Short mmCIF file of C-alpha atoms in Angstrom, two decimals:
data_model
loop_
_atom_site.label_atom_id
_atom_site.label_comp_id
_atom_site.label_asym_id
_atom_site.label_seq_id
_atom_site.Cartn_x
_atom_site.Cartn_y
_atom_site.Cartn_z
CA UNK A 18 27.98 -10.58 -4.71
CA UNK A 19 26.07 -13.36 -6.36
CA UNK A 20 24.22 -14.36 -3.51
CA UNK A 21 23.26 -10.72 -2.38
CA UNK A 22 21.95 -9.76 -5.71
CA UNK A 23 19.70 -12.93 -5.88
CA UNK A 24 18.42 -12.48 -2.73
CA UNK A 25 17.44 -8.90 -3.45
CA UNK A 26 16.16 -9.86 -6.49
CA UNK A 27 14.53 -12.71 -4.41
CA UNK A 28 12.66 -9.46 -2.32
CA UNK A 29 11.81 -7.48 -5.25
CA UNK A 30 9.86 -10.26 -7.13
CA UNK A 31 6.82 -10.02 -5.33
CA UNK A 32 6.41 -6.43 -5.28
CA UNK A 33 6.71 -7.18 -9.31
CA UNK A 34 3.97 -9.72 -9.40
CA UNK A 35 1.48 -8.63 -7.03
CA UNK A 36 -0.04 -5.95 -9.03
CA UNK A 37 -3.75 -5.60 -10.87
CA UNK A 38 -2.91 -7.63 -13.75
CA UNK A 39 -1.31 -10.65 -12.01
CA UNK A 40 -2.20 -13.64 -14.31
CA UNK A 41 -0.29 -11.45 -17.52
CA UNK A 42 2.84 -10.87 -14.86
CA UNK A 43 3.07 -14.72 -13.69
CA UNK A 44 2.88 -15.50 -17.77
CA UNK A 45 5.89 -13.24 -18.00
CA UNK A 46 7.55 -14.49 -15.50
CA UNK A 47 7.20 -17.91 -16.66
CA UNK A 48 7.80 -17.18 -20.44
CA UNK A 49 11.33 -15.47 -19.10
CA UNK A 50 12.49 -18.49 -17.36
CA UNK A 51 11.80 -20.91 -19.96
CA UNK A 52 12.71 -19.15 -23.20
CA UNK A 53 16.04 -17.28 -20.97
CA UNK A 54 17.19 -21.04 -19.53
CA UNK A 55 16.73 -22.88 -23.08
CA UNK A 56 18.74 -20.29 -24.48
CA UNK A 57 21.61 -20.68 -21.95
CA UNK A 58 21.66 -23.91 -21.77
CA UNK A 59 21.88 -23.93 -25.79
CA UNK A 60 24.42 -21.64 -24.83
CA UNK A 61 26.71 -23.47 -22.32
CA UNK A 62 26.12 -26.65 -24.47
CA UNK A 63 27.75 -24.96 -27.58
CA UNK A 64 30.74 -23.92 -25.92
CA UNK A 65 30.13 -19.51 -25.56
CA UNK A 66 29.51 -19.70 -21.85
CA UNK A 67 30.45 -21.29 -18.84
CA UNK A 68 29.63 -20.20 -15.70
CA UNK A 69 32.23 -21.78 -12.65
CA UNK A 70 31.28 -19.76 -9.91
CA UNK A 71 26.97 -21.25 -9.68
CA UNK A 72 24.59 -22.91 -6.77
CA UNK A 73 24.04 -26.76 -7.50
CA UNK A 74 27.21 -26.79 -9.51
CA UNK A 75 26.84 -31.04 -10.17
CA UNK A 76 23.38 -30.42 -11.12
CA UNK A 77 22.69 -27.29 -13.16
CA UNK A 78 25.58 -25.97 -16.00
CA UNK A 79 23.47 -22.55 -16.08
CA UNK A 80 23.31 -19.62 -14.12
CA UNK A 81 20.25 -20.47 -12.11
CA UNK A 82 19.84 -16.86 -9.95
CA UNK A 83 20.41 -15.07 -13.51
CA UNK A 84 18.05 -17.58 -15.83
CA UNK A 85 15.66 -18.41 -12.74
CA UNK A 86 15.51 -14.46 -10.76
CA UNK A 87 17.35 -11.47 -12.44
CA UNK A 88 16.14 -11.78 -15.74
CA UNK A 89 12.16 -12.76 -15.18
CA UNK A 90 12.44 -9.01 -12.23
CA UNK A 91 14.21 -7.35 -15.55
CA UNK A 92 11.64 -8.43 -17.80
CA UNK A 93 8.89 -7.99 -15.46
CA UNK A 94 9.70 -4.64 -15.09
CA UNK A 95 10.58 -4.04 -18.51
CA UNK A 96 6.69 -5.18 -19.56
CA UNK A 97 5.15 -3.17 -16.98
CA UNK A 98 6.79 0.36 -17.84
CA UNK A 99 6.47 -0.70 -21.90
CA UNK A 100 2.35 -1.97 -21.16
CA UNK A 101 0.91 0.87 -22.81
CA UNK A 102 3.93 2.05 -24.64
CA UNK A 103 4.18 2.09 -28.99
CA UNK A 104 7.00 0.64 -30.98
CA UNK A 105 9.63 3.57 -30.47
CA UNK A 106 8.87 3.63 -26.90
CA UNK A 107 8.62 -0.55 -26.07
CA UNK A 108 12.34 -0.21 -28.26
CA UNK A 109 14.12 2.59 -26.41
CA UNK A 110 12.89 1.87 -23.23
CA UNK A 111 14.79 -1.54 -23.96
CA UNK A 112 18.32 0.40 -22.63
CA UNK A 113 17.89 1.23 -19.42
CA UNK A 114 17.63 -2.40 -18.90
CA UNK A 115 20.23 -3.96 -21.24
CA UNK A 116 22.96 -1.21 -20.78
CA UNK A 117 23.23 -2.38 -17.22
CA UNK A 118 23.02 -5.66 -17.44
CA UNK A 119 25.96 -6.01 -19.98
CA UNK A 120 28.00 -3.90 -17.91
CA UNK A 121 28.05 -6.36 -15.20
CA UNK A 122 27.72 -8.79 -17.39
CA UNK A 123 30.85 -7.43 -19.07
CA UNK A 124 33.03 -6.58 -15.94
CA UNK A 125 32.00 -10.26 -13.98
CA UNK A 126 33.40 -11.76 -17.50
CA UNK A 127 36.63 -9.89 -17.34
CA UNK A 128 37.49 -9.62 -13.66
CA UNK A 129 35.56 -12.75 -12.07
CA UNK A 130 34.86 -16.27 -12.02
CA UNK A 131 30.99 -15.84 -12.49
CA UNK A 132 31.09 -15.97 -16.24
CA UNK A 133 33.54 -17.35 -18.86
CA UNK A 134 32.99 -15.81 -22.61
CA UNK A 135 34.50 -18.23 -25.48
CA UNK A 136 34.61 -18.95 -29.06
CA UNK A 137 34.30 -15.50 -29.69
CA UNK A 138 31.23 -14.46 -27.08
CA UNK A 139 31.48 -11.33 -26.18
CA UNK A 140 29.73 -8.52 -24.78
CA UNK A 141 27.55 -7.26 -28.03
CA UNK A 142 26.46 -10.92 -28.25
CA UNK A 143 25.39 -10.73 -25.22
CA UNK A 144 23.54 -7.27 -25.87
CA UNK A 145 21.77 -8.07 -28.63
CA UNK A 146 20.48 -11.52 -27.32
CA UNK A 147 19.14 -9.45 -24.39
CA UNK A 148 17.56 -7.40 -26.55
CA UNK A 149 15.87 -10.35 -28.32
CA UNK A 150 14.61 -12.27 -25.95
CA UNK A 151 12.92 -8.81 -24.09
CA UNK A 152 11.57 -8.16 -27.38
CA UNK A 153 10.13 -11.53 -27.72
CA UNK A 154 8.69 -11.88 -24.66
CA UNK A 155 7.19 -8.58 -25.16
CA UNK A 156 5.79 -9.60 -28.21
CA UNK A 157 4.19 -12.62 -26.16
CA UNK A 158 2.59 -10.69 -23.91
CA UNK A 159 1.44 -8.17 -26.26
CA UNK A 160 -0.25 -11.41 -28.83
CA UNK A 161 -1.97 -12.22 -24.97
CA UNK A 162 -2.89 -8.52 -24.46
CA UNK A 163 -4.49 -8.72 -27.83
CA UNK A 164 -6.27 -11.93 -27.82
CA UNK A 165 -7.90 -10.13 -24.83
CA UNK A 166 -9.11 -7.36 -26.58
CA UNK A 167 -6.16 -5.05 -25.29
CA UNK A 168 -6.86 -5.59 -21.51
CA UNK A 169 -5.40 -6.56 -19.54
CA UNK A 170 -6.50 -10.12 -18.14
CA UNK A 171 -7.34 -9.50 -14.72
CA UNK A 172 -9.63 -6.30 -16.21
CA UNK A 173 -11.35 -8.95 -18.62
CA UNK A 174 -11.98 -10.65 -15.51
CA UNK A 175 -13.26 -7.59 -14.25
CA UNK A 176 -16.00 -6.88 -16.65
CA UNK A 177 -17.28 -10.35 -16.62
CA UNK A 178 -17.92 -10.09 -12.65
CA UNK A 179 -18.98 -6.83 -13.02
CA UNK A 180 -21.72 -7.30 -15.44
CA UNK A 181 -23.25 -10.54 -13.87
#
């Protein structure tokens, strides 16, 4: 299971990136895998996860194919159907995404080996730090939409070539 999700995810990725605005997407993408692998490794450190079934188990303590693939698609996604969206709609668009998510999450904690919930963890903690960190990397890329005067980069880019 985990290694056919990842490599799905794996295939999807580039269909994710490779649109117009490709610099914003590869900022996402980044921003996702750094803020979503400092928080579970803050995580894992403090004791509320462990995950025993992982590749590079002597190496890594987090879930790389969730922290490294699954969550920078989600995201990715998520900031592409939210791009034009206001507040109401960037919010409730959140739950097709985190619904999901902590359903598997939820059954792989309770009938597998891929995740181990302690010290009280459990499956609305893991909803509403979804929800924060898509809402914080949406905030990112929104500050970078705006510091580009709402464009999106590669369309600033656009202008510039287009008026020389």
């Amino acid at each position: 299971m985990l290694y056919t999700s990842a490599f799905a995810a794996l295939f999807l990725l580039p269909f994710a990136i490779v649109k117009r605005s490709f610099k914003d997407w590869i900022i996402v993408y980044l921003v996702s895998i750094i803020g979503n692998s400092w928080a579970d490794r803050y995580l894992v450190s403090k004791g509320y996860l462990k995950y025993e079934i992982r590749p590079f188990k002597k190496n890594f303590k987090i879930h790389l194919p969730f922290d490294y693939v699954h969550y920078p698609l989600m995201l990715l996604y998520y900031n592409q159907w939210t791009l034009n969206s206001k507040p109401i709609g960037i919010f409730l668009k959140l739950f097709p995404f985190i619904i999901p998510q902590v359903m598997i999450e939820t059954f792989a904690a309770r009938k597998t080996k891929l995740i181990t919930w302690k010290k009280g963890w459990t499956w609305y903690h893991s909803g509403f730090s979804l929800v924060l960190k898509f809402l914080l990397c949406r905030g990112i890329i929104g500050m970078i939409r705006i510091i580009n005067n709402k464009d999106l980069s590669v369309n600033s880019l656009d202008e510039e070539m287009n008026s020389k």
